[in-house]
XYZ file of C-alpha atoms in Angstrom:
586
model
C -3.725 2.674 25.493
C -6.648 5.309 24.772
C -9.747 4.811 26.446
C -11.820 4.742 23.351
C -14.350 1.938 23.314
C -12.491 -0.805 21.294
C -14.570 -2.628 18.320
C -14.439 -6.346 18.019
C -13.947 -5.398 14.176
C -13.110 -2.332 12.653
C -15.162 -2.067 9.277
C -13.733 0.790 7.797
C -9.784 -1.538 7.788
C -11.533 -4.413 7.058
C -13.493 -2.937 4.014
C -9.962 -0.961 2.900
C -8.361 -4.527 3.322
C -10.848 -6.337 1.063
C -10.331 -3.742 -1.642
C -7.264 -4.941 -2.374
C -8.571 -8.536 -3.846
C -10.195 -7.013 -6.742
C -7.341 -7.161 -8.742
C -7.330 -11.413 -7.618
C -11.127 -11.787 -8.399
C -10.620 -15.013 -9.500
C -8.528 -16.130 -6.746
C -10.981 -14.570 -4.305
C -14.214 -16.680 -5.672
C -12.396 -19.628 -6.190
C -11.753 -19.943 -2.252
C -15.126 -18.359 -1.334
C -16.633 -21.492 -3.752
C -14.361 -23.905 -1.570
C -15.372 -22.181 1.541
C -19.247 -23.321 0.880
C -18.101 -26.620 -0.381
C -16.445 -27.497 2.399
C -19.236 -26.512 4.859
C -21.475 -28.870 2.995
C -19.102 -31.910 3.094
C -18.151 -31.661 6.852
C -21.816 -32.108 7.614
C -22.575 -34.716 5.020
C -20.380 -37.094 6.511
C -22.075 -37.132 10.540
C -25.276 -37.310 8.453
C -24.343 -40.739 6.226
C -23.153 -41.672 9.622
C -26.681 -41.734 11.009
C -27.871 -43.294 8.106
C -25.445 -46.749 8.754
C -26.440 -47.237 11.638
C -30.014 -47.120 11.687
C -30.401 -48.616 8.413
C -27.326 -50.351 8.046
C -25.975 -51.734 11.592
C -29.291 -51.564 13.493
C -30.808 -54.122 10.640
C -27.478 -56.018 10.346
C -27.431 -54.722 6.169
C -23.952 -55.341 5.463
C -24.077 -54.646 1.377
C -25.578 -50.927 2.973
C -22.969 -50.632 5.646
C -20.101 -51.377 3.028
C -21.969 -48.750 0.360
C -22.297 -46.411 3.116
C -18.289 -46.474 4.229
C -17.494 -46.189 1.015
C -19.937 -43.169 0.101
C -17.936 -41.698 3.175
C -14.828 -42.280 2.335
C -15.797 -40.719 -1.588
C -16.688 -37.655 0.326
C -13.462 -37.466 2.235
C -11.224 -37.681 0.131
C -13.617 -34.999 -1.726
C -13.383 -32.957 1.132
C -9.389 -33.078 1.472
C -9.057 -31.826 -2.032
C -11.399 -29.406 -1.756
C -9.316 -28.124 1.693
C -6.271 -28.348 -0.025
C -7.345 -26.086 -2.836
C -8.921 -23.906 -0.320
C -5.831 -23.390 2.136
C -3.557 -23.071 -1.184
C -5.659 -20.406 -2.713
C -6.614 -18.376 0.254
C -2.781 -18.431 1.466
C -2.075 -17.354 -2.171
C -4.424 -14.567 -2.456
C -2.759 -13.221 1.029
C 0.624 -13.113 -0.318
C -0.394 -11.498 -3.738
C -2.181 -8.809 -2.131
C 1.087 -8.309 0.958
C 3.100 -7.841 -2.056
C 0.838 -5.282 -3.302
C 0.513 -3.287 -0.072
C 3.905 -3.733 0.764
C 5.318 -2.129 -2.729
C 2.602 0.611 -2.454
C 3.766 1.292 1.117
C 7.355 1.224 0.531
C 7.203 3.834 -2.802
C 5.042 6.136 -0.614
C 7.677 5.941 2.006
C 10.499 6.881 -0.726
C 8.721 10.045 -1.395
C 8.407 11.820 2.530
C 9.874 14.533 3.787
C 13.233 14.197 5.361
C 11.566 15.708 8.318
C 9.546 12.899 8.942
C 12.159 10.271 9.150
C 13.704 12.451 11.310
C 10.806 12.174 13.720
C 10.153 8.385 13.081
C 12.154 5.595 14.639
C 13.940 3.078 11.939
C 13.058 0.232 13.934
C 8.905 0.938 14.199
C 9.244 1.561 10.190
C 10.179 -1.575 9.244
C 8.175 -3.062 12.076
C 5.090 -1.778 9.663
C 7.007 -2.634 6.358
C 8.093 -6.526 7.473
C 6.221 -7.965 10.537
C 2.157 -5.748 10.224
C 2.480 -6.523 6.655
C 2.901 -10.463 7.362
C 0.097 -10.202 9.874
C -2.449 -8.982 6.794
C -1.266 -12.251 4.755
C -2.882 -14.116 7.738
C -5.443 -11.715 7.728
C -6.845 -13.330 4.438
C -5.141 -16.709 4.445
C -5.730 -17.821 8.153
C -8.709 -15.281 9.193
C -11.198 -14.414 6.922
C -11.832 -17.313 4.922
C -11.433 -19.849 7.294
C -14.093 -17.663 9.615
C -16.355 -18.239 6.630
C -16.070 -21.664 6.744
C -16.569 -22.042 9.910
C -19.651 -19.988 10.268
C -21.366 -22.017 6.930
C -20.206 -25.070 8.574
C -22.062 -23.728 12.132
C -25.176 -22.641 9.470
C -25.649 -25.984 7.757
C -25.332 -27.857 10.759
C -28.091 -25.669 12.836
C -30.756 -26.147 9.362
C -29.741 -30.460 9.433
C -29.965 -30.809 13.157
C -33.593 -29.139 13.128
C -34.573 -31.432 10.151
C -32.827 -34.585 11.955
C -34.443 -33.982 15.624
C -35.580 -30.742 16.750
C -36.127 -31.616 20.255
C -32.121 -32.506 20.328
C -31.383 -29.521 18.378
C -32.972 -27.464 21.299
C -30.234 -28.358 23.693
C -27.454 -27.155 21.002
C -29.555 -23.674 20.614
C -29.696 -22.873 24.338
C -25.970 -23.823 24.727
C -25.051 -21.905 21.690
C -25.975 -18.412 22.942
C -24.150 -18.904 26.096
C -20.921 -19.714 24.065
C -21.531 -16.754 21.468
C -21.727 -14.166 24.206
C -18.181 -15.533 26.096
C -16.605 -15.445 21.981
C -17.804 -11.858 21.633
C -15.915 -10.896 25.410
C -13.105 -12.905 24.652
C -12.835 -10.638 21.289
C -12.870 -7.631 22.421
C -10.210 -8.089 25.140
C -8.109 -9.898 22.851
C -8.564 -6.818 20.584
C -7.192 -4.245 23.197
C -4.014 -6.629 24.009
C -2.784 -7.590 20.564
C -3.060 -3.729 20.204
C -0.675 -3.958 23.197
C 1.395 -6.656 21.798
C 2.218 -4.474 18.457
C 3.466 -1.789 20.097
C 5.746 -3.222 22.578
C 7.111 -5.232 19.313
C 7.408 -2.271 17.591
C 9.092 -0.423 20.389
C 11.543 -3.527 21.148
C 12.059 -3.177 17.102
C 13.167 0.050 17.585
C 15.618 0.222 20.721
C 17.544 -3.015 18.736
C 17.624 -0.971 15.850
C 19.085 1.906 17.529
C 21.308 0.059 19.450
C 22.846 -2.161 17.156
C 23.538 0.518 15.017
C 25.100 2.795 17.895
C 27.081 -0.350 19.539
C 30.300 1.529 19.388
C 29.004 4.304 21.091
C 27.059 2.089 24.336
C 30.610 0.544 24.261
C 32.692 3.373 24.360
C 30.940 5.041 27.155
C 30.718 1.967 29.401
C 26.781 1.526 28.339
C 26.632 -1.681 28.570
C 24.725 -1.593 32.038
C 22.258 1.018 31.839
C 20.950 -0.588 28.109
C 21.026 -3.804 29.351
C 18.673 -2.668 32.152
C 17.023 -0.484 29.479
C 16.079 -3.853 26.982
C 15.404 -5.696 29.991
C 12.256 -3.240 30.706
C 11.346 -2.973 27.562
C 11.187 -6.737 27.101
C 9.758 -7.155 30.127
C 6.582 -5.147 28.658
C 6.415 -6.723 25.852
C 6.213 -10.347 27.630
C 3.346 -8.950 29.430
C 1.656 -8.023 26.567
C 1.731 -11.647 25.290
C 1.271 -13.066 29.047
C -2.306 -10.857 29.228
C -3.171 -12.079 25.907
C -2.175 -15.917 26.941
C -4.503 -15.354 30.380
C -7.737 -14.331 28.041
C -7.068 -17.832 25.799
C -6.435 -19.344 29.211
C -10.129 -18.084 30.857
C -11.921 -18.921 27.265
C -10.976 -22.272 26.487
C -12.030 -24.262 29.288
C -15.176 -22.210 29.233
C -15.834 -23.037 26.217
C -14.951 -26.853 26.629
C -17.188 -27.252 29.584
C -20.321 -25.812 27.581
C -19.842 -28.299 25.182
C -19.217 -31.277 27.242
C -22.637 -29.847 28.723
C -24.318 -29.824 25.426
C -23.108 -33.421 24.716
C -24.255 -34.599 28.597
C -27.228 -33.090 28.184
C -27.740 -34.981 23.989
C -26.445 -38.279 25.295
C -28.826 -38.074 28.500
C -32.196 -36.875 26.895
C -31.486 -39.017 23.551
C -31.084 -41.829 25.553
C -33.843 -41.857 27.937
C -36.022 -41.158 25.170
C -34.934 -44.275 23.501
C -35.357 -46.546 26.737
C -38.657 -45.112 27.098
C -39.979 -45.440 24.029
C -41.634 -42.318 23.982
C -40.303 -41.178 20.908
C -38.758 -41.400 17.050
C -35.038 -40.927 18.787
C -32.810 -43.444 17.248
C -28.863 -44.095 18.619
C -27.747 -43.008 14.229
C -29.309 -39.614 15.653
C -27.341 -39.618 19.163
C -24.436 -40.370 17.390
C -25.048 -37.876 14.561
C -25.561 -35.290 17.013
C -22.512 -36.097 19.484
C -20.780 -35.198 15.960
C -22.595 -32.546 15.250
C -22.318 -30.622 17.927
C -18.851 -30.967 17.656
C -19.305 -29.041 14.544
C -21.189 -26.526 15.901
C -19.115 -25.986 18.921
C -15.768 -26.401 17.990
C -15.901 -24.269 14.887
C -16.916 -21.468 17.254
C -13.873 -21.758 19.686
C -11.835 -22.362 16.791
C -13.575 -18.597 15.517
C -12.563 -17.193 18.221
C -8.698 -18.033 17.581
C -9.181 -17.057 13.965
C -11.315 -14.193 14.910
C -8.353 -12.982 16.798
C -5.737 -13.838 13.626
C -8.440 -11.655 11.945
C -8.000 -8.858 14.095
C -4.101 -9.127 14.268
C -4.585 -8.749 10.607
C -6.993 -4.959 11.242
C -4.979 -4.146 14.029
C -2.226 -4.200 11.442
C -3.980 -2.917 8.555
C -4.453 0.381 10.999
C -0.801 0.582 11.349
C -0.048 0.207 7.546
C -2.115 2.544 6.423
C -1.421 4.871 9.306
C 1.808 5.450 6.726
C 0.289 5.337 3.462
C -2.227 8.084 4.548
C 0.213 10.378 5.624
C 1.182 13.438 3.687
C 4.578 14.035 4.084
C 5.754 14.793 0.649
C 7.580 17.941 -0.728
C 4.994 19.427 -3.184
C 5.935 17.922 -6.473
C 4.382 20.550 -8.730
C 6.876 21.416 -11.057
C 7.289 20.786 -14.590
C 10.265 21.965 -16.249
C 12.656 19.709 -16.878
C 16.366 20.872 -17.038
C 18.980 18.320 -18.630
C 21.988 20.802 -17.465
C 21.979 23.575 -15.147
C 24.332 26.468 -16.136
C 24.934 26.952 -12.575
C 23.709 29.927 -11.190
C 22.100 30.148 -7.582
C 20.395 32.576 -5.740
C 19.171 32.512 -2.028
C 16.767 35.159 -1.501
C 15.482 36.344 2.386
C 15.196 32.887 2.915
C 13.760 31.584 6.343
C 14.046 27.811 7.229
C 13.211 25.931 10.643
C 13.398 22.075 11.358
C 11.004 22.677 14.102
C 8.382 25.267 14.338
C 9.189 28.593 16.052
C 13.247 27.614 15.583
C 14.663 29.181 12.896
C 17.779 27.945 11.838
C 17.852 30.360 8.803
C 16.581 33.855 9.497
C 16.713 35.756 6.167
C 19.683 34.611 4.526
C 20.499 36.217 0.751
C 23.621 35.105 -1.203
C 24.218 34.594 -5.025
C 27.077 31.427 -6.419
C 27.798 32.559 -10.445
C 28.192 29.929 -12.454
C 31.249 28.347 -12.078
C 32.512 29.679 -8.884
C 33.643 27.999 -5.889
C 31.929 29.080 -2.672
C 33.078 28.436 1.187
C 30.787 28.556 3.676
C 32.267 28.206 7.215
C 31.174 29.167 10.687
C 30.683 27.576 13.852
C 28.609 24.327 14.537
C 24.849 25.066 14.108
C 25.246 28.038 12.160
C 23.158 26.549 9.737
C 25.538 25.473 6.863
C 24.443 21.935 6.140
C 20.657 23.278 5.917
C 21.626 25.119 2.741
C 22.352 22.089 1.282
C 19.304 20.067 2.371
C 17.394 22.732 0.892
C 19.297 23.164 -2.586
C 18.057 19.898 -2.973
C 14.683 19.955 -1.454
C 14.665 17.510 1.207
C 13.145 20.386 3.206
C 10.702 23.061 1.692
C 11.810 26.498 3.143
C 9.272 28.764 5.686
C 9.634 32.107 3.418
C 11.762 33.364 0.983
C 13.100 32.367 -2.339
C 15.705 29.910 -3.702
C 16.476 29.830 -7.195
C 19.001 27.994 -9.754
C 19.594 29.802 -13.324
C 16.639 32.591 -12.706
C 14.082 30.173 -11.695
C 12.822 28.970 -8.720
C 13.945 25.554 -7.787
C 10.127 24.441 -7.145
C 9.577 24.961 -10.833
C 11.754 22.293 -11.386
C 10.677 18.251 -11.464
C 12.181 16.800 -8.364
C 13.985 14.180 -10.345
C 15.544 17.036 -12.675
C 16.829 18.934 -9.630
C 18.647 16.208 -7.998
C 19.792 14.729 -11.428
C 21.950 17.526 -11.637
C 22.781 18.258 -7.845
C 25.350 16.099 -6.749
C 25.981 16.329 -2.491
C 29.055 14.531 -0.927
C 28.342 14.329 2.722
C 30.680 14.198 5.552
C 28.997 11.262 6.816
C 29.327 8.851 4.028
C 26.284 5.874 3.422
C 27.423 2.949 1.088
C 25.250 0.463 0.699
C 25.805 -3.458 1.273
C 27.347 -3.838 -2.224
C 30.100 -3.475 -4.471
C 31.879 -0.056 -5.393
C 31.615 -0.359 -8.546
C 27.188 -0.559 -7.764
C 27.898 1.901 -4.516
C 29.177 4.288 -7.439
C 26.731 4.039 -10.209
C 23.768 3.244 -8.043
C 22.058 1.261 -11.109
C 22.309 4.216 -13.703
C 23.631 3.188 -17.228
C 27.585 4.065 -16.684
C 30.046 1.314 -17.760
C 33.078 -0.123 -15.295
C 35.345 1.213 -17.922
C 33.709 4.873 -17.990
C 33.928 4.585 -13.856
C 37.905 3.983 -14.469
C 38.887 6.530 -16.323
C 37.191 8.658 -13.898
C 38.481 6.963 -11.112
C 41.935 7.801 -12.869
C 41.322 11.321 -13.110
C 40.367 11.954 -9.554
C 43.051 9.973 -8.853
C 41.723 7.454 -6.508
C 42.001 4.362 -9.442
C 45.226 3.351 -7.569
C 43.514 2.966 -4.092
C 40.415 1.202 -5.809
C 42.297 -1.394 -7.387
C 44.544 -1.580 -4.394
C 41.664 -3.623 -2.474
C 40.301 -7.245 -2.800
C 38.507 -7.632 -6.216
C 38.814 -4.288 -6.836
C 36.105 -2.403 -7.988
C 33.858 -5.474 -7.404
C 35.001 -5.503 -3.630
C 31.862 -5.940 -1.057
C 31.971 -2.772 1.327
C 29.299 -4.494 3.315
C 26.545 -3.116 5.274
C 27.016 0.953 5.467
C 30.139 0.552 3.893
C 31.915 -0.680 7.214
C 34.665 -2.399 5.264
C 36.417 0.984 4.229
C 37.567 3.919 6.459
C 36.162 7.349 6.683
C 38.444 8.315 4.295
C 38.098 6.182 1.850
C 34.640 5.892 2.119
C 34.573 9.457 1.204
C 36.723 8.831 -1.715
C 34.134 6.916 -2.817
C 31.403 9.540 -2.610
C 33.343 11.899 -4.364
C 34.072 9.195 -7.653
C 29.538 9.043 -7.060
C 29.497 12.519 -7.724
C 32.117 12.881 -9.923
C 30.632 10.099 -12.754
C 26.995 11.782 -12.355
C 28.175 14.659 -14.366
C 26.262 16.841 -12.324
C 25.686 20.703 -12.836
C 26.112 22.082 -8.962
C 28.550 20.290 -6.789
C 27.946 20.426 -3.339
C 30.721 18.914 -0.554
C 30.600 18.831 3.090
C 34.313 18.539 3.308
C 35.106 16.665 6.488
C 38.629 15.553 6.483
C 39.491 16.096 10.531
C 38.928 12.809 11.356
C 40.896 10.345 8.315
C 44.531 9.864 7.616
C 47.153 12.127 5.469
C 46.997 9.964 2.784
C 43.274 9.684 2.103
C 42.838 13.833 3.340
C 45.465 14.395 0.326
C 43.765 12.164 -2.299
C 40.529 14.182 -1.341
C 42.254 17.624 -1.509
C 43.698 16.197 -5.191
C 39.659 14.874 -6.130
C 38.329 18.255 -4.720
C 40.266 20.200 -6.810
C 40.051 18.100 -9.717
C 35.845 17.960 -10.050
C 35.448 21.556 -8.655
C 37.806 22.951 -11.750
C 35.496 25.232 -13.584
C 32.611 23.611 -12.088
C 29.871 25.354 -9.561
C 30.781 24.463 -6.449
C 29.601 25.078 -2.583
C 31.737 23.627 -0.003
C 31.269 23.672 3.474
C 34.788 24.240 4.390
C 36.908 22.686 7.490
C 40.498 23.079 6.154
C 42.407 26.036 5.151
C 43.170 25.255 1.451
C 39.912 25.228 0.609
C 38.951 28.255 1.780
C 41.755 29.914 0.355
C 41.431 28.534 -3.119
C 37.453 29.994 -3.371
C 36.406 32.721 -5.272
C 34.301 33.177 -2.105
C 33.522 32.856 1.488
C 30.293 33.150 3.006
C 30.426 33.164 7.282
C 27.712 32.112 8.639
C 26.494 32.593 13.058
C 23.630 31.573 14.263
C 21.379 31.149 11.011
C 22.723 34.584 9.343
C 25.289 35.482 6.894
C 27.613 37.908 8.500
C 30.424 38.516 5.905
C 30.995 37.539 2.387
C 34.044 38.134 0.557
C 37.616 36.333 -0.582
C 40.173 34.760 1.853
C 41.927 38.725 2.077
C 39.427 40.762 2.075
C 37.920 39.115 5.043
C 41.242 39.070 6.946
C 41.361 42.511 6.081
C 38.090 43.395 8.025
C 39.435 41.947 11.069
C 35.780 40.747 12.037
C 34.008 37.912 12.519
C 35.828 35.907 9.892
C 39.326 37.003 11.409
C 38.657 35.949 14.421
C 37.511 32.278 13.250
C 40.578 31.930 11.080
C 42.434 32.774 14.358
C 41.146 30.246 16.207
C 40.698 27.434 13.794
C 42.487 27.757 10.802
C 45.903 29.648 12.125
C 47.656 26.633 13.496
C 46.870 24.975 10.811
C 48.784 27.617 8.420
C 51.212 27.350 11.124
């Protein structure tokens, strides 16, 4: 934690927060009208209380005693609906305005930078997205208007208890500022540890995440141990997160009980020696109203302090949230032409590129594709030949340099219209927990029959229709349901149906069976016939079938030219086809 002072309430959240009820006006007066309404009621029925017995029981009225009860039980069952509309309302508005945060948050997070989910842990993201966002709904339906109606109820009761009996409303008053000053501690301590709580949840979000997702990995390695021990310490944080938070409710409480049993002792005492005495107006109706009272006064203050604390779960959250939506991690959106089809040209120009400042992985690299060519790029791991295709499609913005498709720089064209007509298959496949027939069209307007007959030239319709339901089979979460391979295949029928101007393929087939790495040789050649086409190449026949190769070492281009004329330099190029592609010609 920082060692900034910590606010009970942070104004500038809670102000932000409230903004979003505007668009729920109605919503948002209706409960504040309850709110006021209800403070009124609680205290009118301690008050008719008063009134039956001194003028009811005391003179042994019944006909008053029977209109009184049932003048109190009018304004009960006024007081329940009025709650009910209240708790509806207020819980309504809550959800109406998570909805709109959450859906504002979300398309700001479709929009960053590859970069910064790179940085960002899955886990803490939907953290914000799922559990913060719930916290706000109790912000407004559990926190701030129930706060209101507890502090009107506290206000109303001070103003009757002064007109009933000042002299018994003294003892509240002293009590009061006593209890105000514990609330306000209690507050700001709570404050700092829910901080606490949040991001030891967010951090036990995260390692899950992580974990689950890697299982095979802390299984294959024999993991099992050092995570365990790993979860165990994270956990163990957390629970004392909660446990500091549980001591401060555990000081406050009886604190606060014992002032008010004072404040009642002291009522009950005074009050009643007053009445033995005679020495004043102090009637047992006003002893009993004010052992009510003061529950009123009291309890709505302890119970402020819970809320208080739901309230600043809800800021505390809010800071989080909107941590996310203020931060600028887009790629500059500022072109405006709009390209239905790309003839196909590209042109990398000096162009620089680092992940992480001071690290280039590109240092001045300049190549041209032609329209309709095929180009290899190979080279050795980290030589920077999946960044060129991160930044064909502008997940990354580059340092320096230019990068241009058709004679015009790619940052002149609309996002949307660059990757429209960019299609990427990726050596590490994502499918989403869905059909193939949806994992293929990914909601665009292309018909199961149109996906066939593409299917059928690509040749992969047999292997489709070979599985359970076919193209409506269920590949599950990530896809895990299908093999590399096949997974692959379906990534390349994706691209394929998209119609796409540039093709783009990481072409990993080292680790999938003969049958699926032929089908994907056959769907290769098939949708990079006459198409431009940049493929990052791990097998020999595709490097031999492109019109170029492009070797890349450590973020520079060090040859260019065909299959022979880079055997023919006997450089760099000859002595990676030595080593990695010979045996396989062999």
């Amino acid at each position: 934690m920082s060692n900034k002072k910590v606010k009970a309430l942070d104004l500038k959240v809670f102000k932000r927060l409230m903004k979003y009820s505007k668009k729920y006006r109605l919503q948002f007066i209706i409960a504040l009208v309850s709110a006021v309404l209800l403070s009124g009621l609680a205290v009118a029925r301690p008050y008719l209380l008063l009134y039956a017995i001194d003028f009811a029981i005391e003179v042994k009225d019944k006909p008053k005693l029977v209109y009184f009860i049932t003048l109190m039980f009018m304004l009960l069952l006024v007081e329940s609906f009025t709650r009910f509309s209240f708790i509806f309302i207020a819980n309504q508005l809550g959800f109406n305005i998570i909805k709109d945060i959450r859906m504002q948050l979300y398309k700001h997070m479709l929009n960053f930078r590859m970069s910064y989910f790179d940085k960002s842990s899955v886990g803490q993201l939907v953290t914000r997205v799922i559990t913060d966002i719930e916290r706000i709904a109790s912000f407004f339906g559990q926190g701030f208007f129930m706060i209101i109606v507890d502090l009107l109820t506290m206000l109303v009761a001070i103003i009757v208890m002064t007109v009933v009996n000042w002299r018994l409303a003294i003892i509240n008053l002293v009590i009061l500022p006593i209890l105000v000053y514990a609330t306000q501690l209690f507050q700001k301590a709570v404050k700092v540890s829910f901080k606490e709580v949040r991001l030891q949840a967010a951090n036990l979000n995260g390692f899950i995440q992580e974990r689950v997702t890697g299982m095979n990995i802390v299984q294959l390695f024999n993991r099992e141990k050092i995570e365990y021990k790993k979860f165990y310490d994270i956990n163990n944080k957390h629970k004392k997160a909660w446990v500091k938070t549980v001591l401060y409710y555990s000081i406050f409480f009886p604190i606060a009980e014992v002032l008010t049993s004072i404040a009642l002792g002291l009522i009950v005492w005074y009050g009643g020696f007053q009445i033995i005495a005679e020495e004043t107006q102090t009637t047992i109706g006003e002893i009993m109203f004010f052992i009510m009272i003061s529950q009123m006064l009291f309890r709505p203050l302890r119970q402020i302090a819970d809320k208080f604390n739901t309230l600043q779960m809800g800021i505390v959250a809010g800071e989080r949230v909107f941590e996310i939506i203020d931060t600028e991690s887009h790629i500059d959106a500022n072109g405006i032409i709009e390209a239905n089809h790309f003839k196909g040209t590209i042109l990398f120009e000096n162009v620089r590129f680092s992940y992480v400042n001071n690290e280039e992985v590109l240092k001045g690299i300049s190549f041209k594709v032609n329209k309709g060519e095929t180009v290899a790029i190979v080279g050795a791991t980290g030589a920077g030949k999946s960044t060129i295709i991160n930044l064909i499609n502008r997940f990354y913005d580059i340092n320096s340099g230019e990068i241009k498709i058709d004679n015009k720089n790619i940052k002149e064209y609309t996002i949307p219209t660059l990757r429209k007509n960019v299609a990427v298959v990726l050596q590490d496949v994502f499918l989403f927990s869905d059909t193939i027939y949806k994992n293929i069209v990914l909601d665009k307007k292309i018909s199961l029959d149109d996906v066939k007959v593409a299917a059928k030239e690509i040749g992969i319709h047999e292997f489709i229709t070979s599985l359970p339901n076919g193209y409506d089979y269920n590949v599950k979460e990530r896809g895990v349901m299908l093999s590399s391979g096949q997974r692959q295949l379906i990534a390349f029928l994706r691209a394929y149906v998209s119609n796409p101007s540039i093709l783009i393929l990481d072409e990993a087939t080292s680790s999938i069976d003969s049958y699926s790495e032929q089908l994907i040789q056959d769907a290769t050649d098939k949708i990079t016939q006459n198409q431009t086409s940049i493929i990052i190449a791990h097998r020999l026949t595709t490097i031999q079938k492109a019109d170029k190769i492009i070797v890349m070492d450590k973020g520079l281009i060090v040859e260019q030219g065909t299959h022979k004329e880079l055997l023919e330099k006997d450089g760099y190029y000859s002595n990676l086809y030595d080593m990695q592609f010979k045996k396989e010609a062999s």
